[in-house]
Short mmCIF file of C-alpha atoms in Angstrom, two decimals:
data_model
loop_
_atom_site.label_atom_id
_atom_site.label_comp_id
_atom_site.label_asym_id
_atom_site.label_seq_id
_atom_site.Cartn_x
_atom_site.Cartn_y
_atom_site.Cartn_z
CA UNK A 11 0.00 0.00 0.00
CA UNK A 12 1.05 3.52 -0.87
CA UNK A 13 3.07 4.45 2.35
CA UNK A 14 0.85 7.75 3.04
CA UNK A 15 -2.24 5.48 3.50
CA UNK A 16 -0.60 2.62 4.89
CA UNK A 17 -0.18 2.91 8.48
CA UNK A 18 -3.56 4.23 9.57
CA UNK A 19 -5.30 1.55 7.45
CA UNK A 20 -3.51 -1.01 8.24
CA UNK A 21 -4.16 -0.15 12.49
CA UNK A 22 -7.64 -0.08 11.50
CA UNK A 23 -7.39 -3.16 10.36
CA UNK A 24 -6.15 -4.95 12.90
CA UNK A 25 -8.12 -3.45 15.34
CA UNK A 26 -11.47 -4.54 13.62
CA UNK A 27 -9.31 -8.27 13.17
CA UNK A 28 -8.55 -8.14 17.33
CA UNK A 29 -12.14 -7.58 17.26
CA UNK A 30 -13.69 -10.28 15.65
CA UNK A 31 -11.06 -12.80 17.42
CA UNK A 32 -11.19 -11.59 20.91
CA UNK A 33 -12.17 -14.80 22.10
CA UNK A 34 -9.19 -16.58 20.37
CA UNK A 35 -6.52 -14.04 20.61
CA UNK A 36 -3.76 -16.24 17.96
CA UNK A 37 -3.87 -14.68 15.22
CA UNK A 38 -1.30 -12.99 12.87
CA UNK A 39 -1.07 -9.35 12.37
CA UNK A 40 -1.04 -7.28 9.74
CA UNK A 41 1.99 -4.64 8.98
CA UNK A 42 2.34 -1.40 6.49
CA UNK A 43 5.57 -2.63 5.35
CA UNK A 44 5.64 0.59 3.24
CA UNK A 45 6.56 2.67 6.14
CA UNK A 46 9.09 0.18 8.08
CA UNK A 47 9.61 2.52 11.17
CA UNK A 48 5.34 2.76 11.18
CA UNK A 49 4.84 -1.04 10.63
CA UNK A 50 7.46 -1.70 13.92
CA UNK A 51 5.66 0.41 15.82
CA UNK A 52 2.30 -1.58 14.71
CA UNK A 53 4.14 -4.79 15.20
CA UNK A 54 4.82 -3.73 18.94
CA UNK A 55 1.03 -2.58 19.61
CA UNK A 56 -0.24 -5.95 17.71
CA UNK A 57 1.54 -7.75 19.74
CA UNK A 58 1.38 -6.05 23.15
CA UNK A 59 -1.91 -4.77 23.35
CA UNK A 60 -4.65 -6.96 20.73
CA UNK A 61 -2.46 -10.16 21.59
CA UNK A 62 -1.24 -11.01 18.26
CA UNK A 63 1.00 -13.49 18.32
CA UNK A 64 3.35 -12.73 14.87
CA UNK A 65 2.72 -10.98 11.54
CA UNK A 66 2.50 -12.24 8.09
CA UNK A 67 4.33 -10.44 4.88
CA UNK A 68 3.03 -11.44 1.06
CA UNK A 69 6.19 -11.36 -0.82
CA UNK A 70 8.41 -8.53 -1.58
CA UNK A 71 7.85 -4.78 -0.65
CA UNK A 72 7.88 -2.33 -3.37
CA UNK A 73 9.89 -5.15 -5.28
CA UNK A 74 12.53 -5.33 -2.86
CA UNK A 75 13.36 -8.42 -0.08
CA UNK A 76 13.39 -8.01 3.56
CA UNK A 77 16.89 -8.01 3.64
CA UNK A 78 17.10 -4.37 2.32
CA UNK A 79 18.01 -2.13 4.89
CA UNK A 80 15.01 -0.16 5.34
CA UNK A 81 13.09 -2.59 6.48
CA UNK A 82 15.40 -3.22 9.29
CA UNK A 83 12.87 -1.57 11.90
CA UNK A 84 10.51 -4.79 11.34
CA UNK A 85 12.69 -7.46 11.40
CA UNK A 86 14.47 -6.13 15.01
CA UNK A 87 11.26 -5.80 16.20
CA UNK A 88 10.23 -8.56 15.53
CA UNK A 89 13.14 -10.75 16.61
CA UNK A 90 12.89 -8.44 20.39
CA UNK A 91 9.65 -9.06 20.65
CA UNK A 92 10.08 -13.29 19.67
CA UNK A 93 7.50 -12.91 17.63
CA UNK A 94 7.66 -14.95 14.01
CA UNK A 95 7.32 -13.41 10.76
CA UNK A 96 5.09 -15.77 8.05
CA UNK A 97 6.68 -15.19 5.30
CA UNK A 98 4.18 -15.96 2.45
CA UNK A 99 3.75 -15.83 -1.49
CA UNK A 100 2.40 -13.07 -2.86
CA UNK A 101 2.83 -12.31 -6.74
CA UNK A 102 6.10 -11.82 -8.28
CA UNK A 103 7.49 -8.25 -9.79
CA UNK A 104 5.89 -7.24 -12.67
CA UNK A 105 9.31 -8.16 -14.56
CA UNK A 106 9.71 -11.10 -13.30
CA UNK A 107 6.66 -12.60 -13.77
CA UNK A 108 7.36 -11.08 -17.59
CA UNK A 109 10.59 -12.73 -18.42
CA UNK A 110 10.10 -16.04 -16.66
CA UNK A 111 6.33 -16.63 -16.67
CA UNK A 112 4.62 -15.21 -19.60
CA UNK A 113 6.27 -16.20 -23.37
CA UNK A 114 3.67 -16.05 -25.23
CA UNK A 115 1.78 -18.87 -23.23
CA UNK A 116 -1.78 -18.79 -22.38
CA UNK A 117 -3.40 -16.28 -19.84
CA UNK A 118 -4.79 -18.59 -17.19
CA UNK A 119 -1.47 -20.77 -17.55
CA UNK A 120 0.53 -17.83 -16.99
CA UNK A 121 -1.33 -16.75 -14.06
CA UNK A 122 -1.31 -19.88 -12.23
CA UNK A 123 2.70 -20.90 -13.32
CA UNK A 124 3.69 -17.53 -11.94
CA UNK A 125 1.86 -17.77 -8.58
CA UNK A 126 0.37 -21.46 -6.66
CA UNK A 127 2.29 -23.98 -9.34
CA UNK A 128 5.34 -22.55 -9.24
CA UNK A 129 6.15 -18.93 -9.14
CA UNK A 130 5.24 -18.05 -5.29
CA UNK A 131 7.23 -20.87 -3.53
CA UNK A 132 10.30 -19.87 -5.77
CA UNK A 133 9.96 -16.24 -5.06
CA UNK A 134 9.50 -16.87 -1.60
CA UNK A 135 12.39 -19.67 -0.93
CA UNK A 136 14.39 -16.91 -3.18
CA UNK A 137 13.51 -14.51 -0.54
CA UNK A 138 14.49 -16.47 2.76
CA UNK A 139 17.52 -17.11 0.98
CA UNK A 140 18.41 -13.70 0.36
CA UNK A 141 17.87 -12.85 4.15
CA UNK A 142 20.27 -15.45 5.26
CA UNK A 143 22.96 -14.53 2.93
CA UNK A 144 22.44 -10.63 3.55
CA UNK A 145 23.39 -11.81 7.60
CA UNK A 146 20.04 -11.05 8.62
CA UNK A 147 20.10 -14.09 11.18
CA UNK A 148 23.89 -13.38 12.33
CA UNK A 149 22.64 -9.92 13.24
CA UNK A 150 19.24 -11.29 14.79
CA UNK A 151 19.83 -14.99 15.59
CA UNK A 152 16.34 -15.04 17.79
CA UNK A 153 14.48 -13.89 14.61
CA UNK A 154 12.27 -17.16 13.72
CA UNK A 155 10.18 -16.85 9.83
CA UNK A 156 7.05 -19.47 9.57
CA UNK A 157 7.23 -20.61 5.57
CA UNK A 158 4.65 -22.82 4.01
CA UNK A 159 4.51 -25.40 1.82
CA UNK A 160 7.04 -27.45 3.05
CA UNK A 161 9.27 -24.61 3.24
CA UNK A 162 8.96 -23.27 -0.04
CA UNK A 163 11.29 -25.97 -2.07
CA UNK A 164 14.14 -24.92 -0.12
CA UNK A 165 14.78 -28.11 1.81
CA UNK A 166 14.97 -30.08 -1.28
CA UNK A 167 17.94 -28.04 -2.13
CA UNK A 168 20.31 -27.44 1.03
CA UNK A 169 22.62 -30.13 0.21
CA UNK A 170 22.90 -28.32 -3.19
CA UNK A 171 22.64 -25.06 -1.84
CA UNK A 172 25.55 -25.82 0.98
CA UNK A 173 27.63 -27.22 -1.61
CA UNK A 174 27.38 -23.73 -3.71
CA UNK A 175 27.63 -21.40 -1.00
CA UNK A 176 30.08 -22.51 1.92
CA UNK A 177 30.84 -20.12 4.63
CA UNK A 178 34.30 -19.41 2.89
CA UNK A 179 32.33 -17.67 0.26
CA UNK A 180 29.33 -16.25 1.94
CA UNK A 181 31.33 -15.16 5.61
CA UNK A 182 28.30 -16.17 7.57
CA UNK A 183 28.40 -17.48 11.01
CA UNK A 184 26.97 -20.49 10.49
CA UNK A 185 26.21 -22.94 7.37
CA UNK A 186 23.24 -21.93 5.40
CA UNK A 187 21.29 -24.98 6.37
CA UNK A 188 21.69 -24.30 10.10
CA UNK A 189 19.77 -20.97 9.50
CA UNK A 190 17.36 -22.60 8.02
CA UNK A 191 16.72 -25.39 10.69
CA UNK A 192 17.46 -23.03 13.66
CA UNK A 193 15.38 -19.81 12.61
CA UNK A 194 12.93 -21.39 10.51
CA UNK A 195 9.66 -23.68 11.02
CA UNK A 196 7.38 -25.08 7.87
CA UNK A 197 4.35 -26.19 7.43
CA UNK A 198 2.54 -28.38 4.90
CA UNK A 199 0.41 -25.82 3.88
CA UNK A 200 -2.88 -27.83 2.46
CA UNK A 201 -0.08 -30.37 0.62
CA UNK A 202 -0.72 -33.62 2.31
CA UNK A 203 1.99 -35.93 0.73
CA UNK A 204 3.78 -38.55 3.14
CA UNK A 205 7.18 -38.95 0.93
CA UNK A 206 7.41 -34.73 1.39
CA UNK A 207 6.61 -34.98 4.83
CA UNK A 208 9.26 -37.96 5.47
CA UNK A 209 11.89 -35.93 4.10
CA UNK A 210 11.19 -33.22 5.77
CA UNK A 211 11.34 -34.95 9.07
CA UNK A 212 14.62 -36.18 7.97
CA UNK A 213 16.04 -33.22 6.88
CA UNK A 214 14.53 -30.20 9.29
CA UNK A 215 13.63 -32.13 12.11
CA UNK A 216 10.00 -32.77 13.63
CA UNK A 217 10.35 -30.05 16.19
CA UNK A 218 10.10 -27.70 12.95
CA UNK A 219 7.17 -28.60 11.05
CA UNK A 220 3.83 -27.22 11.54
CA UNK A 221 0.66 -28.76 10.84
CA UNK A 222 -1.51 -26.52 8.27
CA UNK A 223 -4.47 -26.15 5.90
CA UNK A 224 -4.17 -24.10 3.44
CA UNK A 225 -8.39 -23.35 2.93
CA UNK A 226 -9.54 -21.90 1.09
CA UNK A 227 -6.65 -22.17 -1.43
CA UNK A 228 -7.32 -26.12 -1.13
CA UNK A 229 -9.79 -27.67 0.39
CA UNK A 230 -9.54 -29.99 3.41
CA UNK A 231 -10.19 -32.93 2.78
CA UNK A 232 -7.92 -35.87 3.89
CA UNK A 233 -6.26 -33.59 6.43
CA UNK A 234 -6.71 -35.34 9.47
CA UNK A 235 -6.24 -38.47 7.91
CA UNK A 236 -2.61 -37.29 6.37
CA UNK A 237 -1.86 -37.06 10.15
CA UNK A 238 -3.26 -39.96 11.24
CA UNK A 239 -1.65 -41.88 8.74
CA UNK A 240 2.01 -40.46 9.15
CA UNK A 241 4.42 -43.22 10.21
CA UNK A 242 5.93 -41.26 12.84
CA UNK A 243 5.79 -42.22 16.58
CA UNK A 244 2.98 -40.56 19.21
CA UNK A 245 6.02 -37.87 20.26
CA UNK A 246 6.29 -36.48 16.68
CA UNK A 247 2.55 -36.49 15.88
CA UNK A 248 1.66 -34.46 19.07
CA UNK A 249 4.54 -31.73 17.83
CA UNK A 250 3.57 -31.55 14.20
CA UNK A 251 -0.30 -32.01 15.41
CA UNK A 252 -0.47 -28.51 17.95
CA UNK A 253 3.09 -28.35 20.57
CA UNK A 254 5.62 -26.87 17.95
CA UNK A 255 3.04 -24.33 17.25
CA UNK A 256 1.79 -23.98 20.86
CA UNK A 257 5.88 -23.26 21.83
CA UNK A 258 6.41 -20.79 18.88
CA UNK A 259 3.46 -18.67 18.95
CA UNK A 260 3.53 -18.98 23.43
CA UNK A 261 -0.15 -20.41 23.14
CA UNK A 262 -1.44 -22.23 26.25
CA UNK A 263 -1.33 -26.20 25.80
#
């Protein structure tokens, strides 16, 4: 949203949200990311006083990641407050989605390559990537980002993406997988499929996966029964299920 507009809408906003959820106070808050220094201060009051528990950001700002340094404001905030930041999909740049997604294909094939087939998880994997390599987790190492769908194809690719980028060559603290298991829990986001969930147990560890819907992008049917039929032992269910989530967000048990 235009940054003139943005701050007093977006108050309003979650002040009619607190509202309607008073009797469940676990919801994510809205921020007017246009106007960093506004949207920490709206972060604080979300949190403090309508008992928001995080916020959520669609994609980039203005075009540009997190990382940039403007939008510093949110992310301390955010990591002093231990609050997490859902980072979600929202529709690539206009460029982008012109050079990669459109080539003369059809309308409705473009629109769906460049966002829920393909386009938002790679934008948004592309985008927790570029905060890790920027040092935004050396410089806030309580910061903690929620991304869906099993963490947005990113770990299918941290062997490959460890190989490529070793700490010689990026001068991070840490390996980039570490970030990524340490400051980072997924969810399944509506897509119930046991061989991703497997590997993601394998590879992030069940104290970092989330159990999700993802209505009314997808519908709901055969999620209960994607838990119940998870080879994983009572432990692991009851984390996925509602305690990872219960832990992160400091919701009662």
């Amino acid at each position: 949203m235009p940054g003139d507009v943005a701050g007093q809408l977006v108050r309003k906003v979650n002040d009619r949200t607190a509202a309607a959820v008073a009797a469940h106070p676990d919801r994510f808050a809205a921020l007017p990311t246009a106007v960093p220094e506004a949207a920490a201060d709206e972060l604080a009051r979300a949190v403090g006083e309508l008992g928001f528990v995080g916020s959520m950001i669609n994609g980039r700002i203005g075009g540009g990641f997190l990382d940039e340094p403007r939008f510093d404001p949110v992310l301390r905030r955010s990591a002093e407050l231990r609050v997490p930041i859902h980072l979600h999909p929202g529709v690539p740049p206009v460029e982008t989605s012109r050079s990669n997604y459109e080539g003369g294909l059809d309308p409705i094939v473009t629109a769906r390559l460049q966002t829920s087939a393909w386009g938002w998880h790679v934008e948004t994997g592309t985008h927790f990537l570029h905060l890790v390599l920027a040092g935004v987790f050396d410089r806030y190492p309580d910061l903690q980002l929620v991304l869906g769908h099993w963490g947005e194809m990113v770990p299918f690719y941290l062997e490959r993406i460890e190989e490529a980028l070793p700490q010689r060559i990026t001068r991070l603290d840490r390996p980039v997988g570490d970030y990524f298991r340490e400051n980072v829990h997924i969810t399944p986001s509506g897509m119930f499929n046991q061989a991703q969930l497997r590997f993601c147990v394998e590879t992030v560890g069940v104290g970092r996966i989330m159990f999700s819907v993802d209505y009314p992008m997808l519908g709901n049917d055969g999620a209960r029964a994607f838990l119940r039929e998870a080879d994983l032992p009572p432990l692991a269910m009851e984390k996925i299920a509602h305690l990872n989530a219960e832990r992160l967000l400091g919701l009662p048990g």
